[in-house]
CSV table of C-alpha atoms and ligand atoms in Angstrom, one decimal:
chain,number,residue,atom,x,y,z
A,29,MET,CA,-18.2,7.2,3.9
A,30,ARG,CA,-14.7,8.6,4.1
A,31,VAL,CA,-11.8,6.5,2.7
A,32,LEU,CA,-8.1,7.0,3.4
A,33,SER,CA,-4.9,5.2,2.7
A,34,GLY,CA,-1.2,5.8,2.5
A,35,ILE,CA,1.7,4.2,0.7
A,36,GLN,CA,5.5,4.6,1.4
A,37,PRO,CA,7.8,5.9,-1.2
A,38,THR,CA,10.6,3.4,-0.3
A,39,GLY,CA,11.2,2.2,-3.9
A,40,ARG,CA,9.2,1.6,-7.0
A,41,PHE,CA,5.7,0.1,-6.4
A,42,HIS,CA,5.2,-3.6,-6.9
A,43,TRP,CA,2.3,-6.0,-7.6
A,44,GLY,CA,1.7,-6.4,-3.9
A,45,ASN,CA,1.1,-2.7,-3.5
A,46,TYR,CA,-1.2,-2.6,-6.6
A,47,PHE,CA,-3.3,-5.7,-6.1
A,48,GLY,CA,-3.4,-5.4,-2.3
A,49,ALA,CA,-4.0,-1.7,-2.0
A,50,ILE,CA,-3.8,0.7,-5.0
A,51,ARG,CA,-6.5,-1.2,-7.0
A,52,GLN,CA,-8.8,-0.6,-4.0
A,53,TYR,CA,-8.0,3.1,-3.9
A,54,ILE,CA,-9.1,3.4,-7.5
A,55,GLU,CA,-12.3,1.5,-6.9
A,56,LEU,CA,-13.2,3.5,-3.8
A,57,GLN,CA,-12.3,7.0,-5.2
A,58,ASP,CA,-16.0,7.7,-5.9
A,59,GLU,CA,-17.0,7.4,-2.2
A,60,ASP,CA,-18.1,10.6,-0.4
A,61,GLU,CA,-14.5,11.7,0.2
A,62,SER,CA,-11.3,9.8,-0.4
A,63,TYR,CA,-7.8,10.7,0.7
A,64,TYR,CA,-4.6,9.0,-0.6
A,65,PHE,CA,-1.2,10.1,0.4
A,66,ILE,CA,2.5,9.3,-0.1
A,67,ALA,CA,3.9,8.4,3.3
A,68,ASN,CA,7.3,10.1,3.1
A,69,LEU,CA,7.5,10.7,6.9
A,70,HIS,CA,7.2,6.9,7.3
A,71,ALA,CA,9.7,6.3,4.5
A,72,LEU,CA,12.2,8.5,6.3
A,73,THR,CA,12.7,5.7,8.9
A,74,THR,CA,14.4,3.7,6.1
A,75,VAL,CA,15.3,6.0,3.2
A,76,ARG,CA,18.1,8.3,4.4
A,77,ASP,CA,19.3,9.8,1.1
A,78,PRO,CA,17.4,13.1,0.5
A,79,LYS,CA,17.6,12.9,-3.3
A,80,VAL,CA,16.5,9.3,-3.4
A,81,LEU,CA,13.5,10.0,-1.1
A,82,ALA,CA,12.4,13.1,-3.1
A,83,GLY,CA,12.7,11.1,-6.3
A,84,TYR,CA,10.7,8.1,-5.0
A,85,THR,CA,8.0,10.5,-3.7
A,86,LEU,CA,7.5,12.1,-7.1
A,87,ASP,CA,7.6,8.7,-8.8
A,88,ALA,CA,5.0,7.5,-6.4
A,89,ALA,CA,2.6,10.3,-7.4
A,90,ILE,CA,3.2,9.7,-11.1
A,91,ASP,CA,2.6,6.0,-10.6
A,92,LEU,CA,-0.7,6.5,-8.7
A,93,LEU,CA,-2.0,8.9,-11.4
A,94,ALA,CA,-0.9,6.6,-14.2
A,95,LEU,CA,-2.7,3.7,-12.5
A,96,GLY,CA,-6.0,5.6,-12.5
A,97,LEU,CA,-6.2,7.7,-9.4
A,98,ASP,CA,-8.2,10.8,-10.4
A,99,PRO,CA,-7.3,14.0,-8.6
A,100,GLN,CA,-10.8,15.4,-9.4
A,101,ARG,CA,-12.4,12.6,-7.4
A,102,ALA,CA,-9.8,11.8,-4.8
A,103,THR,CA,-7.5,14.0,-2.8
A,104,LEU,CA,-3.8,13.0,-3.5
A,105,PHE,CA,-1.1,14.5,-1.4
A,106,VAL,CA,2.3,14.0,0.3
A,107,GLN,CA,2.2,13.3,4.0
A,108,SER,CA,4.8,15.9,5.1
A,109,ASP,CA,2.8,18.6,3.3
A,110,VAL,CA,0.2,18.2,6.1
A,111,PRO,CA,2.1,19.3,9.3
A,112,GLU,CA,-1.1,18.9,11.4
A,113,ILE,CA,-0.4,15.1,11.3
A,114,SER,CA,2.9,15.4,13.2
A,115,GLU,CA,1.1,17.5,15.9
A,116,LEU,CA,-1.7,15.0,16.2
A,117,CYS,CA,0.9,12.2,16.4
A,118,TRP,CA,2.3,13.8,19.5
A,119,LEU,CA,-1.2,14.0,21.2
A,120,LEU,CA,-1.6,10.3,20.5
A,121,LEU,CA,2.0,9.4,21.6
A,122,THR,CA,1.4,10.8,25.0
A,123,GLY,CA,-1.1,8.1,25.8
A,124,ALA,CA,0.3,5.2,23.7
A,125,PRO,CA,1.2,2.2,25.9
A,126,MET,CA,4.7,0.8,25.4
A,127,GLY,CA,3.5,-2.8,25.4
A,128,LEU,CA,1.1,-2.1,22.5
A,129,LEU,CA,3.9,-0.7,20.4
A,130,GLU,CA,6.3,-3.5,21.4
A,131,ARG,CA,3.9,-6.0,20.0
A,132,CYS,CA,3.8,-4.4,16.5
A,133,HIS,CA,5.5,-6.6,13.9
A,134,ALA,CA,7.8,-4.2,12.1
A,135,TYR,CA,9.6,-3.3,15.3
A,136,LYS,CA,9.3,-6.7,16.9
A,137,ASP,CA,10.8,-8.5,13.8
A,138,LYS,CA,13.7,-6.1,13.6
A,139,VAL,CA,14.6,-6.6,17.3
A,140,ALA,CA,14.1,-10.4,16.9
A,141,ARG,CA,16.7,-10.4,14.1
A,142,GLY,CA,19.1,-8.6,16.5
A,143,LEU,CA,19.1,-5.4,14.5
A,144,PRO,CA,19.1,-2.0,16.1
A,145,ALA,CA,15.7,-0.2,15.9
A,146,ASP,CA,15.2,3.5,16.3
A,147,ALA,CA,12.3,5.5,17.9
A,148,GLY,CA,10.9,6.3,14.4
A,149,LEU,CA,10.3,2.6,13.7
A,150,PHE,CA,9.0,2.0,17.2
A,151,THR,CA,6.4,4.8,17.1
A,152,TYR,CA,5.6,4.3,13.4
A,153,PRO,CA,2.1,2.9,14.1
A,154,VAL,CA,1.2,6.0,16.1
A,155,LEU,CA,2.1,8.3,13.2
A,156,MET,CA,-0.1,6.0,11.0
A,157,ALA,CA,-2.9,6.3,13.5
A,158,ALA,CA,-2.6,10.1,13.3
A,159,ASP,CA,-2.8,9.8,9.5
A,160,ILE,CA,-6.0,7.9,9.7
A,161,LEU,CA,-7.7,9.8,12.5
A,162,ALA,CA,-6.9,13.2,11.1
A,163,TYR,CA,-9.5,12.8,8.3
A,164,ASP,CA,-12.2,11.1,10.3
A,165,SER,CA,-11.7,8.1,8.1
A,166,ASP,CA,-14.2,5.3,8.2
A,167,VAL,CA,-12.5,2.8,5.8
A,168,VAL,CA,-8.8,2.1,5.2
A,169,PRO,CA,-8.1,0.0,2.1
A,170,VAL,CA,-4.9,-2.0,2.8
A,171,GLY,CA,-3.2,-5.3,2.3
A,172,GLU,CA,-3.1,-7.9,5.2
A,173,ASP,CA,0.2,-6.7,6.6
A,174,GLN,CA,-1.3,-3.4,7.7
A,175,VAL,CA,-4.3,-4.8,9.6
A,176,GLN,CA,-2.4,-4.9,12.9
A,177,HIS,CA,-1.6,-1.2,12.6
A,178,ILE,CA,-5.2,-0.3,12.0
A,179,GLU,CA,-6.1,-2.3,15.2
A,180,VAL,CA,-3.5,-0.1,17.0
A,181,CYS,CA,-5.2,3.0,15.6
A,182,ARG,CA,-8.6,1.8,16.9
A,183,ASP,CA,-7.1,1.1,20.3
A,184,LEU,CA,-5.4,4.6,20.5
A,185,ALA,CA,-8.5,6.4,19.3
A,186,GLY,CA,-10.8,4.4,21.6
A,187,SER,CA,-8.7,5.2,24.7
A,188,PHE,CA,-8.4,8.9,23.7
A,189,ASN,CA,-12.2,9.0,23.3
A,190,HIS,CA,-12.7,7.2,26.6
A,191,HIS,CA,-10.4,9.7,28.5
A,192,PHE,CA,-11.2,13.0,26.8
A,193,GLY,CA,-14.7,12.4,25.4
A,194,GLN,CA,-15.8,11.4,21.9
A,195,THR,CA,-13.2,12.9,19.5
A,196,PHE,CA,-12.1,10.4,16.9
A,197,THR,CA,-14.0,8.1,14.4
A,198,LEU,CA,-12.9,4.5,14.7
A,199,PRO,CA,-11.8,3.2,11.3
A,200,LYS,CA,-12.1,-0.2,9.7
A,201,ALA,CA,-9.5,-2.0,7.5
A,202,LYS,CA,-10.8,-3.0,4.0
A,203,LEU,CA,-9.1,-6.1,2.5
A,204,LEU,CA,-9.5,-7.8,-0.8
A,205,ASP,CA,-9.8,-11.5,0.1
A,206,HIS,CA,-8.0,-12.9,-3.0
A,207,SER,CA,-5.1,-10.5,-3.0
A,208,ALA,CA,-4.7,-9.3,0.6
A,209,LYS,CA,-1.4,-11.1,0.6
A,210,VAL,CA,0.2,-11.1,-2.9
A,211,PRO,CA,3.0,-13.7,-3.1
A,212,GLY,CA,6.5,-12.7,-4.4
A,213,THR,CA,8.7,-14.6,-6.9
A,214,ASP,CA,9.8,-17.0,-4.1
A,215,GLY,CA,6.2,-17.7,-2.8
A,216,GLU,CA,6.7,-15.6,0.4
A,217,LYS,CA,4.8,-12.3,0.8
A,218,MET,CA,5.9,-9.9,-2.0
A,219,SER,CA,7.9,-7.2,-0.3
A,220,LYS,CA,10.8,-4.9,-1.1
A,221,SER,CA,12.6,-6.2,2.0
A,222,TYR,CA,12.5,-9.8,0.7
A,223,ASN,CA,13.8,-8.8,-2.7
A,224,ASN,CA,11.1,-10.9,-4.4
A,225,THR,CA,9.1,-8.2,-6.1
A,226,LEU,CA,7.7,-7.7,-9.6
A,227,GLU,CA,7.6,-4.0,-10.1
A,228,LEU,CA,4.7,-2.3,-11.8
A,229,PHE,CA,6.6,-0.2,-14.3
A,230,GLU,CA,9.9,-2.1,-14.7
A,231,ASP,CA,11.3,-2.6,-18.1
A,232,ALA,CA,9.2,-5.3,-19.8
A,233,LYS,CA,12.2,-7.4,-20.8
A,234,ALA,CA,13.7,-7.3,-17.3
A,235,GLN,CA,10.3,-8.3,-15.9
A,236,ARG,CA,10.0,-11.2,-18.3
A,237,LYS,CA,13.4,-12.5,-17.2
A,238,LYS,CA,12.4,-12.2,-13.5
A,239,ILE,CA,9.2,-14.1,-14.2
A,240,MET,CA,11.1,-16.9,-16.0
A,241,ARG,CA,13.2,-17.2,-12.8
A,242,ILE,CA,10.2,-17.6,-10.4
A,243,THR,CA,10.9,-20.5,-8.1
A,244,THR,CA,8.6,-23.5,-8.6
A,245,ASP,CA,8.4,-27.0,-7.1
A,246,SER,CA,10.0,-30.0,-8.6
A,247,ARG,CA,6.8,-31.6,-9.7
A,248,PRO,CA,7.2,-34.1,-12.6
A,249,MET,CA,5.8,-32.7,-15.8
A,250,ASP,CA,2.9,-35.1,-16.2
A,251,GLU,CA,1.6,-34.9,-12.6
A,252,PRO,CA,-1.7,-33.1,-12.1
A,253,LYS,CA,-1.5,-30.3,-9.6
A,254,GLU,CA,-4.0,-28.2,-7.6
A,255,PRO,CA,-3.7,-24.6,-8.9
A,256,GLU,CA,-4.9,-22.8,-5.8
A,257,GLY,CA,-1.9,-23.0,-3.5
A,258,ASP,CA,0.6,-22.4,-6.3
A,259,HIS,CA,2.1,-18.9,-6.3
A,260,LEU,CA,2.8,-18.9,-10.0
A,261,PHE,CA,-0.9,-19.5,-10.6
A,262,GLN,CA,-1.9,-16.9,-8.0
A,263,LEU,CA,0.2,-14.3,-9.8
A,264,TYR,CA,-1.2,-15.3,-13.1
A,265,SER,CA,-4.8,-15.0,-11.7
A,266,LEU,CA,-4.1,-11.4,-10.9
A,267,VAL,CA,-3.4,-10.3,-14.5
A,268,ALA,CA,-5.3,-12.9,-16.6
A,269,ALA,CA,-8.9,-12.6,-17.8
A,270,GLU,CA,-11.4,-14.9,-16.0
A,271,ALA,CA,-11.6,-17.3,-19.0
A,272,GLU,CA,-7.8,-17.5,-19.2
A,273,ARG,CA,-7.6,-18.2,-15.5
A,274,GLU,CA,-10.2,-21.1,-15.8
A,275,GLU,CA,-8.2,-22.6,-18.7
A,276,MET,CA,-5.0,-22.4,-16.8
A,277,ALA,CA,-6.6,-24.0,-13.7
A,278,ALA,CA,-7.9,-26.9,-15.9
A,279,MET,CA,-4.4,-27.3,-17.3
A,280,TYR,CA,-2.9,-27.6,-13.8
A,281,ARG,CA,-5.5,-30.2,-12.9
A,282,ARG,CA,-4.9,-32.2,-16.1
A,283,GLY,CA,-1.1,-32.2,-15.7
A,284,GLY,CA,1.3,-32.7,-18.5
A,285,PHE,CA,2.5,-29.1,-18.7
A,286,GLY,CA,5.7,-27.3,-17.9
A,287,TYR,CA,6.1,-24.3,-15.6
A,288,GLY,CA,7.9,-22.5,-18.5
A,289,GLU,CA,4.6,-22.4,-20.4
A,290,VAL,CA,2.9,-20.8,-17.3
A,291,LYS,CA,5.6,-18.3,-16.9
A,292,LYS,CA,5.4,-17.2,-20.5
A,293,ALA,CA,1.6,-16.8,-20.2
A,294,LEU,CA,2.1,-14.8,-17.0
A,295,ALA,CA,4.6,-12.4,-18.7
A,296,ASP,CA,2.3,-11.9,-21.7
A,297,ALA,CA,-0.7,-11.3,-19.5
A,298,ALA,CA,1.2,-8.9,-17.3
A,299,GLU,CA,2.3,-6.9,-20.3
A,300,ARG,CA,-1.2,-6.6,-21.5
A,301,TYR,CA,-2.6,-5.8,-18.1
A,302,PHE,CA,-0.4,-2.8,-17.4
A,303,ALA,CA,0.0,-1.5,-21.0
A,304,GLU,CA,-2.4,1.4,-20.7
A,305,ALA,CA,-1.0,2.5,-17.3
A,306,ARG,CA,2.5,2.3,-18.8
A,307,ALA,CA,1.5,4.7,-21.7
A,308,ARG,CA,-0.2,7.1,-19.3
A,309,ARG,CA,2.9,7.1,-17.1
A,310,LEU,CA,5.1,8.1,-20.0
A,311,GLU,CA,2.9,11.1,-20.6
A,312,LEU,CA,3.0,12.2,-17.0
A,313,GLU,CA,6.7,11.7,-16.8
A,314,SER,CA,7.1,14.6,-19.2
A,315,ASP,CA,5.0,17.0,-17.1
A,316,HIS,CA,6.4,17.1,-13.5
A,317,ASP,CA,4.9,20.6,-13.0
A,318,LYS,CA,1.4,19.2,-13.5
A,319,VAL,CA,2.0,16.5,-11.0
A,320,ARG,CA,3.4,18.9,-8.5
A,321,ALA,CA,0.4,21.2,-8.9
A,322,ILE,CA,-1.9,18.2,-8.3
A,323,LEU,CA,0.0,17.4,-5.1
A,324,ALA,CA,-0.2,21.0,-3.9
A,325,ASP,CA,-3.9,21.2,-4.5
A,326,GLY,CA,-4.4,17.9,-2.7
A,327,ALA,CA,-2.3,19.1,0.3
A,328,ALA,CA,-4.4,22.2,0.7
A,329,ARG,CA,-7.6,20.1,0.7
A,330,ALA,CA,-6.1,17.6,3.2
A,331,ARG,CA,-4.9,20.4,5.5
A,332,LYS,CA,-8.3,21.8,5.7
A,333,LYS,CA,-9.8,18.6,7.0
A,334,ALA,CA,-6.8,17.7,9.2
A,335,GLY,CA,-6.9,21.2,10.7
A,336,GLU,CA,-10.5,20.7,11.9
A,337,VAL,CA,-9.7,17.4,13.5
A,338,LEU,CA,-6.6,18.7,15.2
A,339,LEU,CA,-8.5,21.7,16.6
A,340,ARG,CA,-11.1,19.3,18.0
A,341,SER,CA,-8.5,17.1,19.6
A,342,LYS,CA,-6.6,20.0,21.1
A,343,ARG,CA,-9.8,21.3,22.6
A,344,ALA,CA,-10.7,17.8,23.9
A,345,CYS,CA,-7.4,17.5,25.9
A,346,GLY,CA,-7.2,21.0,27.2
A,347,LEU,CA,-4.5,22.5,24.9
A,348,ILE,CA,-7.0,25.0,23.6
A,349,PRO,CA,-9.7,26.4,26.1
A,350,THR,CA,-13.2,25.4,25.1
B,24,TYM,P1,3.4,0.0,2.4
B,24,TYM,O1,4.0,1.2,1.7
B,24,TYM,O2,4.4,-1.0,2.9
B,24,TYM,O3,2.4,-0.7,1.4
B,24,TYM,C1,1.4,0.0,0.7
B,24,TYM,C2,0.2,-0.9,0.6
B,24,TYM,O4,0.5,-2.1,-0.1
B,24,TYM,C3,0.1,-3.2,0.6
B,24,TYM,N1,0.9,-4.3,0.3
B,24,TYM,C4,0.5,-5.6,0.0
B,24,TYM,N2,-0.8,-6.0,-0.1
B,24,TYM,C5,-0.9,-7.4,-0.5
B,24,TYM,N3,0.2,-8.2,-0.7
B,24,TYM,C6,1.5,-7.7,-0.6
B,24,TYM,N4,2.5,-8.6,-0.8
B,24,TYM,C7,1.7,-6.4,-0.2
B,24,TYM,N5,2.8,-5.6,0.0
B,24,TYM,C8,2.3,-4.4,0.3
B,24,TYM,C9,0.1,-2.8,2.0
B,24,TYM,O5,-0.7,-3.6,2.9
B,24,TYM,C10,-0.3,-1.3,2.0
B,24,TYM,O6,-1.7,-1.3,2.0
B,24,TYM,N6,2.3,1.8,6.9
B,24,TYM,C11,1.9,1.7,5.5
B,24,TYM,C12,1.7,3.1,4.9
B,24,TYM,C13,0.8,4.0,5.7
B,24,TYM,C14,-0.6,3.9,5.8
B,24,TYM,C15,-1.0,5.0,6.6
B,24,TYM,C16,-1.5,3.0,5.3
B,24,TYM,C17,1.2,5.1,6.4
B,24,TYM,N7,0.1,5.7,7.0
B,24,TYM,C18,-2.3,5.2,7.0
B,24,TYM,C19,-2.9,3.2,5.6
B,24,TYM,C20,-3.3,4.3,6.4
B,24,TYM,C21,2.9,1.0,4.7
B,24,TYM,O7,4.0,0.9,5.1
B,24,TYM,O8,2.4,0.5,3.5
C-alpha cells in the first residue's frame, strides 16, 4: 500500500491539522511506501510574501519532524522540489471539466462571498490530483474537508484511464471518524480562515488564554449536559487519556460543574500531550541544515517515483512515442 498526503504552509499548524491528518501520517509511515509533502505551490494561491512563504515552509518541515514523522521510514519533501507534478497537472487540466471544478467548495465559497477568485484557486484540485496520482497512491489520509478533492482526483484519473488506457491508480481518502472534523474555539470547523485555531506550538501561556476564552453555551451550572455534542469536550477528548475522558463525560452528565474547570483541564492536558514534541522542536529549530538535508533527500526520492509516472502518462497520451 502506498500512502501520500500534503499539507499547506499557510501558517502554523493547528489541532485540526494534527488530529485530522498529521497523526494519521505518523501512524501510516510504516506502510510499504509513504510520501508526505509541504504543499507550497498550493499555498502560493494565498501567501504572496516570499519571505513568509519560505519561513512557513521550513517551519512546516520542522513541525512534522517534531511531531514524529521519521524520514527513514517516510519520504518528506517540498512540493515545488518535484517539478514533474506541474507537468502532470497540465496533462490533467487538458481534460478537466469546468463544471467539476466549479462545484469544488474552495472556489465556490469564495465566489459565493462575492470575492474575486483566480485561476490558481479554480484549478487547485487538479494540482492536488497530480500530487496524488504522481506516486500511484492508494491511500490519502486527510480530514473531512479534503474528501471532495479526492473524489475529483478519482474522476480525473478515471476519465484519463478511460480515454488513454490504464495509467493511474485510483486513490481512496482515509479519515479518522472521531477527528475528521476538529472543532475550533467557536465550535465551527477549526480553520486558519475562521480565526478559531489552537496552534500546536504556540506559547503555552498564550494558548491557555485562548482556551479560557473558548465560547460555551449559557447552561446553568447545575444542569446536566450531554458531553458528545459539546466542542469543549470534543477538544478535551483529543488530548486527554481515556480514563480522564470518561471522568469528564460523567461530570458533564452529573451537572454541577463550571466550564472554567473544563477549560483548565483542557489546557493542562494539551500541555502534557504536546510536551515531547515541543522539546524535539526546540532541538530541530537549532539545526536548519539538517532539516534542509532531509527535504533534499526526500525530494530526490519523490522525483524518482513521480518521474516514472509522468513518463507513463506522457506515453499514454502521445507526447512520447511508445
Ligand atoms: P490543508 O493544508 O488545509 O490541511 C492539511 C490537513 O489538515 C486537515 N484539516 C483538518 N482535519 C480535521 N479537522 C479540521 N478542522 C481540519 N483542518 C484541516 C485537512 O483535511 C488536511 O488533511 N489541499 C490540501 C493540501 C494538499 C493535499 C494534496 C492533501 C495538496 N495536495 C494531496 C492530500 C493530497 C489542503 O489544503 O490541506
